[in-house]
Short mmCIF file of C-alpha atoms in Angstrom, two decimals:
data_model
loop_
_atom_site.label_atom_id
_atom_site.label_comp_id
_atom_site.label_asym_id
_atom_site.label_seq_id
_atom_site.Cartn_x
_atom_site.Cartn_y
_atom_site.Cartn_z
CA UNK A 1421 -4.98 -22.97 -13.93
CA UNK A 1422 -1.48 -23.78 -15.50
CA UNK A 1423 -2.35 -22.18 -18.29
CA UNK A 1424 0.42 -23.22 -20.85
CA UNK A 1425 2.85 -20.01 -22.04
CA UNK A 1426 1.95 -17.86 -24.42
CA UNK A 1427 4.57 -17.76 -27.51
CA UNK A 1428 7.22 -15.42 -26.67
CA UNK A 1429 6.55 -15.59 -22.68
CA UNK A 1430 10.03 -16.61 -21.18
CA UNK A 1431 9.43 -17.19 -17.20
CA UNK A 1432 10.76 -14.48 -14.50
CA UNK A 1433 14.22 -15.44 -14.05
CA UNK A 1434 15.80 -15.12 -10.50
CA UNK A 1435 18.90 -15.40 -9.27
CA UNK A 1436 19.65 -16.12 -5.94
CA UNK A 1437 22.40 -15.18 -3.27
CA UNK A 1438 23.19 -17.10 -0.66
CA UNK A 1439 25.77 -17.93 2.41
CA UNK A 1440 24.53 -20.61 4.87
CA UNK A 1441 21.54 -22.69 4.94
CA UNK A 1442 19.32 -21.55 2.42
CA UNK A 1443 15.88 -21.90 4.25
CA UNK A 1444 14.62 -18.79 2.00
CA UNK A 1445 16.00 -20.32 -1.15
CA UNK A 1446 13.91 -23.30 0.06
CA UNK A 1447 10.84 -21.59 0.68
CA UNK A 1448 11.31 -19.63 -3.05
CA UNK A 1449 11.68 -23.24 -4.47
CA UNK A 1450 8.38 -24.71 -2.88
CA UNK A 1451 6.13 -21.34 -3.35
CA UNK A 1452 7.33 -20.07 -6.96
CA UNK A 1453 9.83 -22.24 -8.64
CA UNK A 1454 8.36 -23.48 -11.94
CA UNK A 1455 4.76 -23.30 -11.30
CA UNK A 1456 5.06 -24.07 -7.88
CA UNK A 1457 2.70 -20.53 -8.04
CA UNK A 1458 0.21 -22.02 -10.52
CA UNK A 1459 -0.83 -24.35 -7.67
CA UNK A 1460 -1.00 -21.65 -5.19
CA UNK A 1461 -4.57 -20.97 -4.33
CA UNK A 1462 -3.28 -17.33 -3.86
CA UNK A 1463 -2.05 -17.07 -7.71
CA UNK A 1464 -3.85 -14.70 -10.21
CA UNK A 1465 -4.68 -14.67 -13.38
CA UNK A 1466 -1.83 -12.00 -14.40
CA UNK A 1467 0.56 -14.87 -12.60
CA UNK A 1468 3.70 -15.44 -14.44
CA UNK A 1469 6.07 -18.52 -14.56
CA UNK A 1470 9.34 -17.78 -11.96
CA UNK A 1471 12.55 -19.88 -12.52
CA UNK A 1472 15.44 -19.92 -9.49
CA UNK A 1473 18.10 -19.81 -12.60
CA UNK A 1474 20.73 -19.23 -10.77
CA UNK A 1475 21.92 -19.74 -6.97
CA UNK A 1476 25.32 -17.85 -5.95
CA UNK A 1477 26.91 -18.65 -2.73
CA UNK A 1478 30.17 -16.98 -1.18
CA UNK A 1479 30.55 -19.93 0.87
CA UNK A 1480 31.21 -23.49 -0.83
CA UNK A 1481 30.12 -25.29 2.08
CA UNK A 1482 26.92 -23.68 2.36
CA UNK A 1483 23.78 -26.17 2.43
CA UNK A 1484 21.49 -24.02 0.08
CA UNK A 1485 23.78 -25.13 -2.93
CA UNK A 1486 22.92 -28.35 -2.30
CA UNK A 1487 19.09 -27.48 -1.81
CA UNK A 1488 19.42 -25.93 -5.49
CA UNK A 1489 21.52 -29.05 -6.82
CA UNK A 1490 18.40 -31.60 -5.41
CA UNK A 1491 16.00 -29.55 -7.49
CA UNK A 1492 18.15 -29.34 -10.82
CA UNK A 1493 18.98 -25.60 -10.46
CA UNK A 1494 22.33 -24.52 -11.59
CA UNK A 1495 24.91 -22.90 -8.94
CA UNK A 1496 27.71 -21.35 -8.74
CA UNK A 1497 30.44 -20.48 -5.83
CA UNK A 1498 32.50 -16.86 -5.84
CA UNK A 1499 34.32 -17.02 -2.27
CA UNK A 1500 35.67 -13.52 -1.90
CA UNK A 1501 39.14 -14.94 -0.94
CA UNK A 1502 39.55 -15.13 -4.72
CA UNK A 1503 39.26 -11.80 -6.12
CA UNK A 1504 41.71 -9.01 -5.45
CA UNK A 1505 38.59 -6.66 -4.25
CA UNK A 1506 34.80 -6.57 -3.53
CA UNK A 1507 34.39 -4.65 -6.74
CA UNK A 1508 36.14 -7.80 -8.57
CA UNK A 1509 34.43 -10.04 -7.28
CA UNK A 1510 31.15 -8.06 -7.38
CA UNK A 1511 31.43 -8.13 -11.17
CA UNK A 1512 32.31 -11.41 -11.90
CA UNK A 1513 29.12 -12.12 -9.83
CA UNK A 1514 27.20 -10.00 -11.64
CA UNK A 1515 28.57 -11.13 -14.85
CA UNK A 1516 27.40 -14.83 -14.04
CA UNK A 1517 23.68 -13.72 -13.33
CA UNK A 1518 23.40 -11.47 -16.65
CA UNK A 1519 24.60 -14.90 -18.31
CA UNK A 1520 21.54 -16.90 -16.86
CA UNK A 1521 19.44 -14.04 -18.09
CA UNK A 1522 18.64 -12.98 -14.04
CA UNK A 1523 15.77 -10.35 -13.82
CA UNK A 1524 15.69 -10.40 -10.49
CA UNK A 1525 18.88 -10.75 -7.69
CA UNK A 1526 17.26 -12.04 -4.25
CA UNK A 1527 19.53 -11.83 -1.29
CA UNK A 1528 18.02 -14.38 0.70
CA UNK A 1529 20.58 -14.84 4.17
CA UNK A 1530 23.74 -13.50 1.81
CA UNK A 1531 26.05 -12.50 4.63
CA UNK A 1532 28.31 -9.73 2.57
CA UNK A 1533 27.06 -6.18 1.19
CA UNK A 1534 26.72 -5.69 -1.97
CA UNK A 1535 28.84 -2.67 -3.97
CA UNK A 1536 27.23 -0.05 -5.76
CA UNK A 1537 29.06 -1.58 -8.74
CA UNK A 1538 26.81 -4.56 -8.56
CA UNK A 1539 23.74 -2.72 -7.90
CA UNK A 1540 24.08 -0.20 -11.28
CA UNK A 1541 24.35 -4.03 -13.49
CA UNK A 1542 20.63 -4.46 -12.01
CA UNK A 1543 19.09 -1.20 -11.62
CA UNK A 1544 15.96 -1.86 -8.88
CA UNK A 1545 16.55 -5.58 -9.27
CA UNK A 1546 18.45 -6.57 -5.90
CA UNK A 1547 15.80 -6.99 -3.17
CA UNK A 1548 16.85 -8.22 0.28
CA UNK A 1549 15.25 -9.44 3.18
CA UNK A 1550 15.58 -8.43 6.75
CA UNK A 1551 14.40 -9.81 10.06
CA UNK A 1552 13.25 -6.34 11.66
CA UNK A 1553 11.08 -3.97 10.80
CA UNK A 1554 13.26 -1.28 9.24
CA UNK A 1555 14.70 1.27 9.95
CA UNK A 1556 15.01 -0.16 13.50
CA UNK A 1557 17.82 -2.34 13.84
CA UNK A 1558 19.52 -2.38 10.74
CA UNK A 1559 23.29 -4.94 10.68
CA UNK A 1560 23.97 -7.80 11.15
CA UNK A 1561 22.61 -9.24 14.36
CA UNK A 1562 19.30 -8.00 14.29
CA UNK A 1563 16.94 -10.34 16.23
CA UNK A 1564 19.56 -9.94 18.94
CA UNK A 1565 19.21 -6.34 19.17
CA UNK A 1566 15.62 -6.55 19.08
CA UNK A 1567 15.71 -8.63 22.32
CA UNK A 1568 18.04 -6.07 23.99
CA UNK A 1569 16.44 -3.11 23.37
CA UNK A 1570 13.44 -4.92 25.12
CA UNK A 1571 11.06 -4.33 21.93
CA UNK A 1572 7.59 -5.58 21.99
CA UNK A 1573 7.13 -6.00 18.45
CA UNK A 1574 9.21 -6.52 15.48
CA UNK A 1575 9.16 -7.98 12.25
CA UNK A 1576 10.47 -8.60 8.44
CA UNK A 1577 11.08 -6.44 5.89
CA UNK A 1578 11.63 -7.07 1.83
CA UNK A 1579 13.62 -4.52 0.67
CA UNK A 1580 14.77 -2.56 -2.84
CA UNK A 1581 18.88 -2.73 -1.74
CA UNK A 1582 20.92 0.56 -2.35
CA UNK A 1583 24.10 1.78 -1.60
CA UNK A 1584 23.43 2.00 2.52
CA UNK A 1585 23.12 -0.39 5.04
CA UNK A 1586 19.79 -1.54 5.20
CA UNK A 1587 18.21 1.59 3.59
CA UNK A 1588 16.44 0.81 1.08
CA UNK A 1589 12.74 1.42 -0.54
CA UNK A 1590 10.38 -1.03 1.64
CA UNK A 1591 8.46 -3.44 -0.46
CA UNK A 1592 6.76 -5.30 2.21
CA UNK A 1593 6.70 -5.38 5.92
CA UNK A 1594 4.92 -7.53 8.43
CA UNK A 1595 4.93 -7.00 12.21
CA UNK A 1596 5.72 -9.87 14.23
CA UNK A 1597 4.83 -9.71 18.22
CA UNK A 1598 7.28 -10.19 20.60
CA UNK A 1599 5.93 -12.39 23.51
CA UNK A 1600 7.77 -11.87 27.23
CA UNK A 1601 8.70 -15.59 27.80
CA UNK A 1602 10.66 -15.11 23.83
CA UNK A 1603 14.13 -16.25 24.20
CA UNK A 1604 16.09 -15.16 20.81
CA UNK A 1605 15.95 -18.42 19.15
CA UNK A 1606 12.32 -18.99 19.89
CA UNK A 1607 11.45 -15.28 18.34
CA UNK A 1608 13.54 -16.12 15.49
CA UNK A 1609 11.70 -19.55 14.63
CA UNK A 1610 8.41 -17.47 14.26
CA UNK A 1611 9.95 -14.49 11.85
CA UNK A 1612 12.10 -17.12 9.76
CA UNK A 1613 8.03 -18.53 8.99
CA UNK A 1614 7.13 -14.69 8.36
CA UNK A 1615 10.18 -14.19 6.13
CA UNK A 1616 9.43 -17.75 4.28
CA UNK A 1617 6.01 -16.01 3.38
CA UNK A 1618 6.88 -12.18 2.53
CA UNK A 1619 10.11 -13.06 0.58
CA UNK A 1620 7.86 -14.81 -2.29
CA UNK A 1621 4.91 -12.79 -2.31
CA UNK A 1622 7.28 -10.01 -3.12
CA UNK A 1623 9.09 -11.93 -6.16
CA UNK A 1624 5.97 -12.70 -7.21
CA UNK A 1625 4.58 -9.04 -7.07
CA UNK A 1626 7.81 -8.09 -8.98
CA UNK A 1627 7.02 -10.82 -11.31
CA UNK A 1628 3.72 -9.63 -12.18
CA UNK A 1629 4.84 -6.13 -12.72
CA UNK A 1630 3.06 -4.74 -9.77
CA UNK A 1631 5.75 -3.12 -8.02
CA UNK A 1632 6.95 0.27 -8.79
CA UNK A 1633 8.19 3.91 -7.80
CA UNK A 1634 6.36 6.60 -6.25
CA UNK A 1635 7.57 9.69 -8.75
CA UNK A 1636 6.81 12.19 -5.93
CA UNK A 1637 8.72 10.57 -3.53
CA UNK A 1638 11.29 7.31 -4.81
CA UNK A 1639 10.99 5.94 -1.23
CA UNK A 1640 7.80 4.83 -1.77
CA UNK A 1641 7.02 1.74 -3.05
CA UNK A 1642 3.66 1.86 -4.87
CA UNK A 1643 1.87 -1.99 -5.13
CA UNK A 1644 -0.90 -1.81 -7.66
CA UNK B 319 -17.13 -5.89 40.19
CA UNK B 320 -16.84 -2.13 42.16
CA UNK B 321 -16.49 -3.21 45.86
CA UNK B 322 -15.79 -0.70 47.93
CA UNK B 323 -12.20 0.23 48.86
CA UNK B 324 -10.41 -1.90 52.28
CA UNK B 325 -9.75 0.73 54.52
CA UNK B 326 -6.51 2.22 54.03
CA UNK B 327 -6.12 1.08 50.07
CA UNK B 328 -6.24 5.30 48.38
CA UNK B 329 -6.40 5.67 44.77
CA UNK B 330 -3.53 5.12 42.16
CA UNK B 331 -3.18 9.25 41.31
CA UNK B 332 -1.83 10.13 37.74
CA UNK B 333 -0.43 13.34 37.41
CA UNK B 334 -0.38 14.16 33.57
CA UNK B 335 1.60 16.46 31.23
CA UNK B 336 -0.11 17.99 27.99
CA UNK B 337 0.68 21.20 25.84
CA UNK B 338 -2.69 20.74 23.21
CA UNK B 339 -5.61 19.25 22.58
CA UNK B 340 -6.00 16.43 25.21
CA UNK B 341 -7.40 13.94 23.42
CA UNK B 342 -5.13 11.18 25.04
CA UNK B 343 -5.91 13.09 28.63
CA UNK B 344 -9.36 12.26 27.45
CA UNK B 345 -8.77 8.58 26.80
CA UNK B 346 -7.27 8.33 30.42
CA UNK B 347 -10.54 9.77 31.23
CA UNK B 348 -13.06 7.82 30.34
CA UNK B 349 -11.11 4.77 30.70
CA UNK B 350 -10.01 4.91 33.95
CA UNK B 351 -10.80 8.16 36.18
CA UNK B 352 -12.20 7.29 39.20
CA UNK B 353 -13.79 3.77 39.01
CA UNK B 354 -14.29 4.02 34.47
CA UNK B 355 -11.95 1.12 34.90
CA UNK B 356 -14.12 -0.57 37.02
CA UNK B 357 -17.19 -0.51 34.80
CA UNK B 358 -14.61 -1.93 31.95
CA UNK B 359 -15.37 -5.48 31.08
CA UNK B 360 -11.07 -6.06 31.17
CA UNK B 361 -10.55 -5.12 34.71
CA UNK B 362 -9.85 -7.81 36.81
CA UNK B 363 -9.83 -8.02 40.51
CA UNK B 364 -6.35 -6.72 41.40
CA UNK B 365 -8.17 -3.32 39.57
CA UNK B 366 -7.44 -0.52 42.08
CA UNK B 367 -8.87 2.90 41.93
CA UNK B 368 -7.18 5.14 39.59
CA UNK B 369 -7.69 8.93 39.81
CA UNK B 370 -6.32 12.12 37.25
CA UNK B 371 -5.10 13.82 40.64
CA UNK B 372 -3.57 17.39 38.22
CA UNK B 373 -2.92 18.19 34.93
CA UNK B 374 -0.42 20.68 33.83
CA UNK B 375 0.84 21.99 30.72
CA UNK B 376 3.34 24.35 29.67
CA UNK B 377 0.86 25.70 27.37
CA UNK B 378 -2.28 28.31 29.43
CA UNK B 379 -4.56 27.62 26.22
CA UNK B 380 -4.05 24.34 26.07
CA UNK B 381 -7.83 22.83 25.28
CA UNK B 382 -6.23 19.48 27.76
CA UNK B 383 -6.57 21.98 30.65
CA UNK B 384 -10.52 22.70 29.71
CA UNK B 385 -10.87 18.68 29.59
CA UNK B 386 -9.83 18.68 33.08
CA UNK B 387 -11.78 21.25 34.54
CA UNK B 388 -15.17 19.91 32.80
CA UNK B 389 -14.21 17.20 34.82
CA UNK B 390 -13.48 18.47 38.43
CA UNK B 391 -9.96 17.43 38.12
CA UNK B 392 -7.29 20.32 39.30
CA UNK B 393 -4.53 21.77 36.95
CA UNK B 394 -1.49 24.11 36.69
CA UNK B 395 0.11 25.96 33.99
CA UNK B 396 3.72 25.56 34.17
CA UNK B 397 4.96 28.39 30.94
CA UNK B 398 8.66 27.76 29.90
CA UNK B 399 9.10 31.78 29.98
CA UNK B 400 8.53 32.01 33.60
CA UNK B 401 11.34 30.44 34.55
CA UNK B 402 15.23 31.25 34.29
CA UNK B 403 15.66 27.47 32.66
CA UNK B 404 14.48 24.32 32.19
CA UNK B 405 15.65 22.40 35.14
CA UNK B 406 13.99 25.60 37.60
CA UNK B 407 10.97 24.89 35.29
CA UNK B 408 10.47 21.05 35.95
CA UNK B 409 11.83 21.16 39.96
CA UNK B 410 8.60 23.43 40.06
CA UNK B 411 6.57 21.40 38.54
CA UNK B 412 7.75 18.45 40.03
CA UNK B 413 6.68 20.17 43.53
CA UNK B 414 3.69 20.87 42.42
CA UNK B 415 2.82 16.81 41.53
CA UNK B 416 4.24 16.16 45.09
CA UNK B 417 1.87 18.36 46.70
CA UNK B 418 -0.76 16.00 44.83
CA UNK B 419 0.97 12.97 45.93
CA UNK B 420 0.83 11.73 42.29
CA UNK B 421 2.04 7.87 41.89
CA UNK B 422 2.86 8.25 37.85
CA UNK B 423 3.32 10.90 35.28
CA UNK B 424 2.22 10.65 32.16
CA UNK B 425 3.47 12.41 29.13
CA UNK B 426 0.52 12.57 26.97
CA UNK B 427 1.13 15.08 24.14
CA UNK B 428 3.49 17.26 26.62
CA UNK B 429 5.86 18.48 23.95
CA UNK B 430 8.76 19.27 26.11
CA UNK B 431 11.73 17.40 27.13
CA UNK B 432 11.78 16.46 30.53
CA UNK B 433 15.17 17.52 32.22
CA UNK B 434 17.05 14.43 34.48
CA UNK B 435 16.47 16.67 37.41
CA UNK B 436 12.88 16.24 36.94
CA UNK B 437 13.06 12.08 36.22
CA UNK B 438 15.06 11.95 39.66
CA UNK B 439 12.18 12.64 41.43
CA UNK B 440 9.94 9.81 40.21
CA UNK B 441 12.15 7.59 39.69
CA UNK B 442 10.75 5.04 36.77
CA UNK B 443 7.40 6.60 37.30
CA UNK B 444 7.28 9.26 34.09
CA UNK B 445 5.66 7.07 31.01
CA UNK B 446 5.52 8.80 27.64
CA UNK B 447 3.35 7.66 24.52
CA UNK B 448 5.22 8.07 21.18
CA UNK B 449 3.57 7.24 17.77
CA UNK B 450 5.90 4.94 16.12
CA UNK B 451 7.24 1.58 17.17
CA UNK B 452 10.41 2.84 18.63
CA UNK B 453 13.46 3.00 17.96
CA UNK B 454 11.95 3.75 14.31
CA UNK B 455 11.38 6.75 13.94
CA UNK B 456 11.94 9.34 17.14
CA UNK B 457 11.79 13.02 17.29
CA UNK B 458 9.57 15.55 16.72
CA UNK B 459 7.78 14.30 13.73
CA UNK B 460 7.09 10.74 13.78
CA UNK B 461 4.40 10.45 11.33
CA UNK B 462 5.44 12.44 8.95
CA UNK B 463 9.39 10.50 9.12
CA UNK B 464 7.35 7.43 8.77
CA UNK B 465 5.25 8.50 5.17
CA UNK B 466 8.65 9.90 4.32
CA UNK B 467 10.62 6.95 4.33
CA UNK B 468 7.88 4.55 3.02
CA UNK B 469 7.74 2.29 5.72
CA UNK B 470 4.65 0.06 5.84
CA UNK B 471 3.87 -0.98 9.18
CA UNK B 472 4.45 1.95 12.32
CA UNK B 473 2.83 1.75 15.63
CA UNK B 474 2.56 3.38 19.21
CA UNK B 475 5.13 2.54 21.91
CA UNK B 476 4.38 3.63 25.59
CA UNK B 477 7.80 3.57 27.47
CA UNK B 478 8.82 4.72 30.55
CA UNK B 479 11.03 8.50 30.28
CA UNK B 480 14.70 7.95 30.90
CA UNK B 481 17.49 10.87 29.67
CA UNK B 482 17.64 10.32 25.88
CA UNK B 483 15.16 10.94 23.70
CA UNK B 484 12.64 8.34 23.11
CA UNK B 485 15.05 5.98 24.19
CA UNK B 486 13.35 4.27 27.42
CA UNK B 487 12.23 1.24 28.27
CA UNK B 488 9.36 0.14 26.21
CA UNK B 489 5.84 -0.80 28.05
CA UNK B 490 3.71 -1.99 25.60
CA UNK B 491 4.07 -1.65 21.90
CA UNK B 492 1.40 -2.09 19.15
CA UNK B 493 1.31 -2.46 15.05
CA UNK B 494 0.02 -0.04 12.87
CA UNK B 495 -0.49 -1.44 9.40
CA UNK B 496 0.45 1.64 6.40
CA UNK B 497 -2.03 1.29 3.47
CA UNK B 498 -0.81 2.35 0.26
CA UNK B 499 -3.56 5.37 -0.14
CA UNK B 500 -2.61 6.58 3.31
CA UNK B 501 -1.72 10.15 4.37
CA UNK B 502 0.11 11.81 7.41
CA UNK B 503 -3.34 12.32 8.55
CA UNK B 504 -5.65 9.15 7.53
CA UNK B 505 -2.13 7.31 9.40
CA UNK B 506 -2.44 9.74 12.18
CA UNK B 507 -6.01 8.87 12.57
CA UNK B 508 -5.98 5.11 12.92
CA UNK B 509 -2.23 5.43 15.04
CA UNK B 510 -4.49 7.85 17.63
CA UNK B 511 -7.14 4.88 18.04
CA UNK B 512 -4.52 2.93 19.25
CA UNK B 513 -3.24 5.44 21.34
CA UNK B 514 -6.20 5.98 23.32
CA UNK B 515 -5.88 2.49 23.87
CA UNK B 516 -2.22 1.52 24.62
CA UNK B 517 -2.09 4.73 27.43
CA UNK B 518 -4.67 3.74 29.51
CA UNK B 519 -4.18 -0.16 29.68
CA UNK B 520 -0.21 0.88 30.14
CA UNK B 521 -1.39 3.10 33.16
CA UNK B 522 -3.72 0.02 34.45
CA UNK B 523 -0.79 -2.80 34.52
CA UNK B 524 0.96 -0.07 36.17
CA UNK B 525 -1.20 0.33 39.19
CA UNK B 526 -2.11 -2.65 39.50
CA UNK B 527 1.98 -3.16 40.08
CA UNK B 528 2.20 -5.72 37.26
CA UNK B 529 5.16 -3.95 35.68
CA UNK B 530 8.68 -4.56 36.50
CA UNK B 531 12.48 -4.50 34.99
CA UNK B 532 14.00 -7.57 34.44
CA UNK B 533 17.13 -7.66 36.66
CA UNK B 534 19.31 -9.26 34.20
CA UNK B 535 18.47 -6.22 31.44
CA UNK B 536 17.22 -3.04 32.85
CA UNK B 537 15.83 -2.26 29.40
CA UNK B 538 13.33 -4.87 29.40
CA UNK B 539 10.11 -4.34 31.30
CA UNK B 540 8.25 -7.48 32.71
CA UNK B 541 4.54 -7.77 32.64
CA UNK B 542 2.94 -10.10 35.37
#
């Protein structure tokens, strides 16, 4: 295992978005950053060498830029207070990751919605991650609405991001059970350890080529 | 395990609601028609006798309504043309369950919408079984929604009937995993196994009076 690179291989490149704590940034460091894979029991031969090259946060407090600073990864802050519209400062976002040579954009607990101006620079190369199992209880509060609907299981998705709301093609989903002494924060420990594993087995299926489009039906997410 | 009833204890009677094939009138059946329970491994001591006391459907060729004849169990044919709407429809029919002094109704397959007049006379005591993990995915067509929008895990909810659509209380809920070479009916298939399942051990916590509604949210159903 660790094969070294062929000539002319150049590691998957991801750039990540960000706005509070960065646990899934964390979790994408440990699992895949620079061979972090290669030491993965789990990793194939057809496993290729994924770089965090770039972590973007709208916040400049936010504690993930200072998980990417411990482990030498190169940030960069675009608080939306500084551009005269989303669209602006969409695009000098997206202008920053196409300089780090991104082929990937991972919103990993980004708090703002991306514009359709964003998504056409990376054309099915924003995935996102959500703490339910989608559709049900798309937004912003999500584990909270689980609990008040009085659901009895729930989940994470990894998502393809489009122009809705938390409609786009499913990559991976995994049902988590909801159990009836589950306060909100208790239910949300056990899907943040869900998300920490489904968020990097989907880079890492992107990585290797292995995800693409159903022709018949572009919903559907074929894994090979 | 079978002791004979204490004098005065009667049987938990289900009346339930079909317009096909049966086969989840089938499941309550074998699982739990007068005593099945009993000879189940699961059932614990609390276990009280639980009897199919009518089955109706809107439908007169309904193959359901041969299941309950082949065994002894009575039924009525309730046809939507016979009546001038659908609230004279369901008081009828809800009559008719009163004469049998039935203690739940189940919606197992019934594909009509049950009118509030009807719910006001058994009062959180209609249960229906839906084949998704609601709120994903409600309606008419849950299977096929589900392919359609390339979601990779679906379920089956059981949830008690309130006005909307689909929209009631959840029971129990269970995960369906979606493999990537399924169809509407390979899903179908493997979501019916758990059906036949989920009904019956719904129906059991029932009787057995193990289900409540948590004061402080009316939506969420306690199981003891």
């Amino acid at each position: 295992m660790g094969a070294p690179d062929e000539a002319g291989s150049r590691p998957f490149r991801l750039g990540v978005l960000i706005s509070g704590s960065g646990s899934n940034l964390q979790s994408i460091i440990d699992r895949l950053h620079k061979g972090a894979a290669a030491a993965d029991a789990g990793a194939g031969d057809d496993a290729r060498a994924i770089e965090v090259s770039l972590v973007i946060s709208d916040n400049v407090s936010a504690y993930g830029l200072k998980r990417a600073q411990n482990n030498g990864i190169p940030t960069a802050v675009f608080p939306m207070d500084d551009y005269a519209d989303r669209v602006q400062h969409d695009l000098a976002m997206a202008d920053e990751l196409e300089k780090h040579g991104v082929d990937l954009v991972v919103l990993a607990g980004y708090m703002l919605i991306v514009t359709p101006a964003f998504l056409e620079r990376f054309p099915q190369a924003v995935i996102n991650l959500h703490p339910s199992l989608l559709p049900a209880f798309p937004g912003g509060t999500p584990i909270e609405d689980t609990m008040d609907y009085g659901a009895r299981v729930t989940g994470v998705t990894v998502h393809f991001v489009d122009a809705g709301t938390d409609t786009g093609p499913i990559i991976l989903q995994e049902a988590v059970e909801i159990k009836y002494n589950d306060t909100v924060e208790s239910l949300r420990e056990r899907i943040h350890a869900v998300e920490h594993r489904l968020l990097p087995r989907a880079i890492e299926l992107i990585s290797e080529g292995r995800v693409s489009f159903d022709e018949a039906n572009p919903r559907f997410v074929i894994i090979s």
